[in-house]
Amino acid sequence: MAERTFIAIKPDGVQRKLIGEIVGRFEKKGFKLVGCKLLQPSRKLAEKHYAEHKGKPFYEGLLDFITSGPVFAMVWEGKEVVSTARSLIGLTDPLKSPMNTIRGDFGISVGRNIIHGSDSVESGKREINLWFAKNEIVKSGVTIEKWIYEN
Ligand code: UDP
């Protein structure tokens, strides 16, 4: 199966009307959107998603923030999509993030950094299973592979 990653536009990105801009960047790169939905995550979902950060000073504030409004959750597919999505997103701190990355172009604060992207193929699988039911991911969508890949 092609590599997949979990991408979520956080409440700040949704409120700031950045959904179209962000989806456009992933689309134009050539990746394939195979699932998406707008939802306000429960505390339980947020705790599971950010389990690795439990106990850190920013953890409770992060949970408050991520559950504070609608999140646009997506599954993107393509060759090396996990690491390439991280390149498109930029660094955790928007001020240290290069221009032409999503966080570099649109953010200032670490706690308002607009977007989440899985940090490994394994976390991608875990996060996709956490946020999406199997039947919320399409099997065959747009078929433009021959214009993106040589073989
Ligand atoms: N975060 C924060 N303060 C910090 C570090 C992280 O608010 O000092 C938040 C920030 O929103 C970040 C998320 O916690 O995106 C997860 O942190 P991680 O280190 O996994 O960064 P990411 O993979 O999102 O770049």
PDB file of C-alpha atoms and ligand atoms in Angstrom:
ATOM      1  CA  MET A   1       0.000   0.000   0.000  1.00  0.00           C
ATOM      2  CA  ALA A   2       1.201   3.523  -0.751  1.00  0.00           C
ATOM      3  CA  GLU A   3       2.594   5.512   2.175  1.00  0.00           C
ATOM      4  CA  ARG A   4       0.076   7.606   4.087  1.00  0.00           C
ATOM      5  CA  THR A   5       0.274  10.415   6.608  1.00  0.00           C
ATOM      6  CA  PHE A   6      -2.143  12.073   8.980  1.00  0.00           C
ATOM      7  CA  ILE A   7      -2.388  15.849   8.610  1.00  0.00           C
ATOM      8  CA  ALA A   8      -4.607  18.072  10.736  1.00  0.00           C
ATOM      9  CA  ILE A   9      -5.250  21.785  10.390  1.00  0.00           C
ATOM     10  CA  LYS A  10      -5.513  22.899  14.014  1.00  0.00           C
ATOM     11  CA  PRO A  11      -8.258  25.258  15.309  1.00  0.00           C
ATOM     12  CA  ASP A  12      -6.110  28.345  14.622  1.00  0.00           C
ATOM     13  CA  GLY A  13      -5.633  27.357  10.981  1.00  0.00           C
ATOM     14  CA  VAL A  14      -9.347  26.686  10.528  1.00  0.00           C
ATOM     15  CA  GLN A  15     -10.367  29.987  12.164  1.00  0.00           C
ATOM     16  CA  ARG A  16      -7.814  31.853  10.065  1.00  0.00           C
ATOM     17  CA  LYS A  17      -9.342  30.406   6.857  1.00  0.00           C
ATOM     18  CA  LEU A  18      -6.176  28.555   5.843  1.00  0.00           C
ATOM     19  CA  ILE A  19      -7.835  25.248   4.857  1.00  0.00           C
ATOM     20  CA  GLY A  20      -7.909  26.025   1.134  1.00  0.00           C
ATOM     21  CA  GLU A  21      -4.360  27.366   1.087  1.00  0.00           C
ATOM     22  CA  ILE A  22      -2.976  24.316   2.912  1.00  0.00           C
ATOM     23  CA  VAL A  23      -4.934  21.712   0.953  1.00  0.00           C
ATOM     24  CA  GLY A  24      -3.761  23.479  -2.219  1.00  0.00           C
ATOM     25  CA  ARG A  25      -0.097  23.088  -1.290  1.00  0.00           C
ATOM     26  CA  PHE A  26      -0.457  19.333  -0.748  1.00  0.00           C
ATOM     27  CA  GLU A  27      -2.484  18.940  -3.933  1.00  0.00           C
ATOM     28  CA  LYS A  28      -0.053  20.913  -6.046  1.00  0.00           C
ATOM     29  CA  LYS A  29       2.888  18.861  -4.755  1.00  0.00           C
ATOM     30  CA  GLY A  30       1.157  15.822  -6.249  1.00  0.00           C
ATOM     31  CA  PHE A  31      -0.070  14.005  -3.152  1.00  0.00           C
ATOM     32  CA  LYS A  32      -3.470  12.371  -3.078  1.00  0.00           C
ATOM     33  CA  LEU A  33      -6.189  13.216  -0.563  1.00  0.00           C
ATOM     34  CA  VAL A  34      -7.839   9.941   0.480  1.00  0.00           C
ATOM     35  CA  GLY A  35      -9.805  11.106   3.531  1.00  0.00           C
ATOM     36  CA  CYS A  36     -10.876  14.334   5.247  1.00  0.00           C
ATOM     37  CA  LYS A  37     -13.363  15.661   7.759  1.00  0.00           C
ATOM     38  CA  LEU A  38     -14.048  18.681   9.940  1.00  0.00           C
ATOM     39  CA  LEU A  39     -14.555  17.787  13.608  1.00  0.00           C
ATOM     40  CA  GLN A  40     -14.106  19.216  17.074  1.00  0.00           C
ATOM     41  CA  PRO A  41     -11.955  16.579  18.802  1.00  0.00           C
ATOM     42  CA  SER A  42     -12.968  15.275  22.231  1.00  0.00           C
ATOM     43  CA  ARG A  43     -10.542  15.527  25.166  1.00  0.00           C
ATOM     44  CA  LYS A  44     -10.147  11.739  24.988  1.00  0.00           C
ATOM     45  CA  LEU A  45      -9.128  11.825  21.307  1.00  0.00           C
ATOM     46  CA  ALA A  46      -6.713  14.694  21.976  1.00  0.00           C
ATOM     47  CA  GLU A  47      -5.154  12.828  24.927  1.00  0.00           C
ATOM     48  CA  LYS A  48      -4.605   9.744  22.774  1.00  0.00           C
ATOM     49  CA  HIS A  49      -3.233  11.779  19.893  1.00  0.00           C
ATOM     50  CA  TYR A  50      -0.729  13.659  22.078  1.00  0.00           C
ATOM     51  CA  ALA A  51       0.003  10.762  24.511  1.00  0.00           C
ATOM     52  CA  GLU A  52       3.769  11.090  23.961  1.00  0.00           C
ATOM     53  CA  HIS A  53       3.693  14.623  25.412  1.00  0.00           C
ATOM     54  CA  LYS A  54       1.847  13.719  28.641  1.00  0.00           C
ATOM     55  CA  GLY A  55       3.534  15.373  31.634  1.00  0.00           C
ATOM     56  CA  LYS A  56       5.304  18.074  29.616  1.00  0.00           C
ATOM     57  CA  PRO A  57       4.705  21.709  30.672  1.00  0.00           C
ATOM     58  CA  PHE A  58       2.752  22.546  27.516  1.00  0.00           C
ATOM     59  CA  TYR A  59       0.599  19.378  27.534  1.00  0.00           C
ATOM     60  CA  GLU A  60      -2.590  20.675  29.237  1.00  0.00           C
ATOM     61  CA  GLY A  61      -2.545  23.911  27.231  1.00  0.00           C
ATOM     62  CA  LEU A  62      -2.064  21.912  24.056  1.00  0.00           C
ATOM     63  CA  LEU A  63      -5.116  19.764  24.864  1.00  0.00           C
ATOM     64  CA  ASP A  64      -7.195  22.884  25.666  1.00  0.00           C
ATOM     65  CA  PHE A  65      -6.144  24.410  22.366  1.00  0.00           C
ATOM     66  CA  ILE A  66      -6.633  21.402  20.078  1.00  0.00           C
ATOM     67  CA  THR A  67     -10.131  20.762  21.507  1.00  0.00           C
ATOM     68  CA  SER A  68     -11.135  24.445  21.382  1.00  0.00           C
ATOM     69  CA  GLY A  69     -12.727  24.408  17.936  1.00  0.00           C
ATOM     70  CA  PRO A  70     -13.037  22.574  14.642  1.00  0.00           C
ATOM     71  CA  VAL A  71      -9.992  20.712  13.289  1.00  0.00           C
ATOM     72  CA  PHE A  72      -9.699  19.739   9.613  1.00  0.00           C
ATOM     73  CA  ALA A  73      -8.342  16.188   9.673  1.00  0.00           C
ATOM     74  CA  MET A  74      -6.892  14.618   6.526  1.00  0.00           C
ATOM     75  CA  VAL A  75      -5.163  11.528   5.195  1.00  0.00           C
ATOM     76  CA  TRP A  76      -2.716  12.103   2.348  1.00  0.00           C
ATOM     77  CA  GLU A  77      -1.080   9.417   0.258  1.00  0.00           C
ATOM     78  CA  GLY A  78       2.031   9.257  -1.933  1.00  0.00           C
ATOM     79  CA  LYS A  79       5.705   8.395  -2.206  1.00  0.00           C
ATOM     80  CA  GLU A  80       7.574   9.530   0.926  1.00  0.00           C
ATOM     81  CA  VAL A  81       4.549  11.571   1.940  1.00  0.00           C
ATOM     82  CA  VAL A  82       5.376  11.467   5.675  1.00  0.00           C
ATOM     83  CA  SER A  83       8.762  13.203   5.467  1.00  0.00           C
ATOM     84  CA  THR A  84       7.761  15.421   2.550  1.00  0.00           C
ATOM     85  CA  ALA A  85       4.678  16.642   4.414  1.00  0.00           C
ATOM     86  CA  ARG A  86       6.962  17.573   7.324  1.00  0.00           C
ATOM     87  CA  SER A  87       9.068  19.593   4.870  1.00  0.00           C
ATOM     88  CA  LEU A  88       5.963  21.342   3.547  1.00  0.00           C
ATOM     89  CA  ILE A  89       4.884  22.071   7.143  1.00  0.00           C
ATOM     90  CA  GLY A  90       8.227  23.371   8.451  1.00  0.00           C
ATOM     91  CA  LEU A  91       9.634  23.361  11.985  1.00  0.00           C
ATOM     92  CA  THR A  92       7.693  23.228  15.265  1.00  0.00           C
ATOM     93  CA  ASP A  93       8.518  26.882  15.971  1.00  0.00           C
ATOM     94  CA  PRO A  94       7.018  29.035  13.191  1.00  0.00           C
ATOM     95  CA  LEU A  95       9.569  31.809  13.734  1.00  0.00           C
ATOM     96  CA  LYS A  96      12.420  29.354  13.088  1.00  0.00           C
ATOM     97  CA  SER A  97      10.611  27.767  10.179  1.00  0.00           C
ATOM     98  CA  PRO A  98      11.833  28.721   6.693  1.00  0.00           C
ATOM     99  CA  MET A  99       9.689  30.871   4.424  1.00  0.00           C
ATOM    100  CA  ASN A 100       7.725  28.859   1.872  1.00  0.00           C
ATOM    101  CA  THR A 101       6.789  26.356   4.577  1.00  0.00           C
ATOM    102  CA  ILE A 102       3.274  26.470   6.015  1.00  0.00           C
ATOM    103  CA  ARG A 103       4.361  27.370   9.544  1.00  0.00           C
ATOM    104  CA  GLY A 104       7.060  29.735   8.245  1.00  0.00           C
ATOM    105  CA  ASP A 105       4.583  31.602   6.077  1.00  0.00           C
ATOM    106  CA  PHE A 106       1.581  31.770   8.404  1.00  0.00           C
ATOM    107  CA  GLY A 107       2.605  31.401  12.053  1.00  0.00           C
ATOM    108  CA  ILE A 108       4.459  33.103  14.882  1.00  0.00           C
ATOM    109  CA  SER A 109       3.848  31.065  18.082  1.00  0.00           C
ATOM    110  CA  VAL A 110       4.778  27.437  18.866  1.00  0.00           C
ATOM    111  CA  GLY A 111       1.399  27.000  20.564  1.00  0.00           C
ATOM    112  CA  ARG A 112      -0.425  28.339  17.475  1.00  0.00           C
ATOM    113  CA  ASN A 113       1.476  26.579  14.718  1.00  0.00           C
ATOM    114  CA  ILE A 114      -1.523  25.898  12.475  1.00  0.00           C
ATOM    115  CA  ILE A 115      -0.959  22.311  11.412  1.00  0.00           C
ATOM    116  CA  HIS A 116      -0.012  18.823  12.591  1.00  0.00           C
ATOM    117  CA  GLY A 117       1.763  16.194  10.486  1.00  0.00           C
ATOM    118  CA  SER A 118       2.803  12.671  11.526  1.00  0.00           C
ATOM    119  CA  ASP A 119       6.511  12.409  12.339  1.00  0.00           C
ATOM    120  CA  SER A 120       7.028   8.831  11.066  1.00  0.00           C
ATOM    121  CA  VAL A 121       5.289   6.174   8.999  1.00  0.00           C
ATOM    122  CA  GLU A 122       4.456   4.313  12.228  1.00  0.00           C
ATOM    123  CA  SER A 123       2.911   7.365  13.915  1.00  0.00           C
ATOM    124  CA  GLY A 124       1.033   8.028  10.698  1.00  0.00           C
ATOM    125  CA  LYS A 125      -0.620   4.594  10.885  1.00  0.00           C
ATOM    126  CA  ARG A 126      -1.460   5.066  14.563  1.00  0.00           C
ATOM    127  CA  GLU A 127      -2.910   8.540  14.045  1.00  0.00           C
ATOM    128  CA  ILE A 128      -4.934   7.570  10.951  1.00  0.00           C
ATOM    129  CA  ASN A 129      -6.488   4.686  12.936  1.00  0.00           C
ATOM    130  CA  LEU A 130      -7.218   7.041  15.809  1.00  0.00           C
ATOM    131  CA  TRP A 131      -8.933   9.749  13.785  1.00  0.00           C
ATOM    132  CA  PHE A 132     -10.537   7.827  10.927  1.00  0.00           C
ATOM    133  CA  ALA A 133     -12.774   4.790  10.538  1.00  0.00           C
ATOM    134  CA  LYS A 134     -11.755   2.393   7.756  1.00  0.00           C
ATOM    135  CA  ASN A 135     -14.760   3.366   5.620  1.00  0.00           C
ATOM    136  CA  GLU A 136     -13.844   7.070   5.788  1.00  0.00           C
ATOM    137  CA  ILE A 137     -10.810   6.479   3.592  1.00  0.00           C
ATOM    138  CA  VAL A 138     -11.374   6.105  -0.128  1.00  0.00           C
ATOM    139  CA  LYS A 139      -9.770   3.265  -2.030  1.00  0.00           C
ATOM    140  CA  SER A 140      -9.578   4.789  -5.442  1.00  0.00           C
ATOM    141  CA  GLY A 141      -9.833   8.488  -6.029  1.00  0.00           C
ATOM    142  CA  VAL A 142      -8.271  10.734  -8.580  1.00  0.00           C
ATOM    143  CA  THR A 143      -5.975   8.768 -10.858  1.00  0.00           C
ATOM    144  CA  ILE A 144      -3.321  11.156 -12.033  1.00  0.00           C
ATOM    145  CA  GLU A 145      -0.403   8.945 -10.996  1.00  0.00           C
ATOM    146  CA  LYS A 146       1.005   8.761 -14.511  1.00  0.00           C
ATOM    147  CA  TRP A 147       1.453  12.548 -14.467  1.00  0.00           C
ATOM    148  CA  ILE A 148       3.250  12.457 -11.092  1.00  0.00           C
ATOM    149  CA  TYR A 149       5.336   9.267 -11.135  1.00  0.00           C
ATOM    150  CA  GLU A 150       7.520   7.870 -13.902  1.00  0.00           C
ATOM    151  CA  ASN A 151       6.583   4.275 -13.086  1.00  0.00           C
TER     152      ASN A 151
HETATM  153  N1  UDP B   1       4.019  22.538  21.566  1.00  0.00           N
HETATM  154  C1  UDP B   1       3.810  23.637  22.375  1.00  0.00           C
HETATM  155  N2  UDP B   1       4.874  24.095  23.115  1.00  0.00           N
HETATM  156  C2  UDP B   1       6.099  23.515  23.076  1.00  0.00           C
HETATM  157  C3  UDP B   1       6.294  22.400  22.235  1.00  0.00           C
HETATM  158  C4  UDP B   1       5.229  21.932  21.492  1.00  0.00           C
HETATM  159  O1  UDP B   1       2.722  24.178  22.438  1.00  0.00           O
HETATM  160  O2  UDP B   1       7.021  23.984  23.762  1.00  0.00           O
HETATM  161  C5  UDP B   1       2.880  22.028  20.770  1.00  0.00           C
HETATM  162  C6  UDP B   1       2.956  22.504  19.315  1.00  0.00           C
HETATM  163  O3  UDP B   1       1.652  22.816  18.903  1.00  0.00           O
HETATM  164  C7  UDP B   1       3.462  21.266  18.603  1.00  0.00           C
HETATM  165  C8  UDP B   1       2.830  20.144  19.426  1.00  0.00           C
HETATM  166  O4  UDP B   1       2.902  20.617  20.758  1.00  0.00           O
HETATM  167  O5  UDP B   1       3.065  21.248  17.250  1.00  0.00           O
HETATM  168  C9  UDP B   1       3.508  18.808  19.336  1.00  0.00           C
HETATM  169  O6  UDP B   1       4.891  18.968  19.588  1.00  0.00           O
HETATM  170  P1  UDP B   1       5.981  18.237  18.680  1.00  0.00           P
HETATM  171  O7  UDP B   1       7.302  18.396  19.361  1.00  0.00           O
HETATM  172  O8  UDP B   1       5.508  16.849  18.387  1.00  0.00           O
HETATM  173  O9  UDP B   1       6.003  19.146  17.367  1.00  0.00           O
HETATM  174  P2  UDP B   1       5.517  18.913  15.865  1.00  0.00           P
HETATM  175  O10 UDP B   1       5.787  17.476  15.522  1.00  0.00           O
HETATM  176  O11 UDP B   1       4.054  19.260  15.813  1.00  0.00           O
HETATM  177  O12 UDP B   1       6.349  19.889  15.066  1.00  0.00           O
END
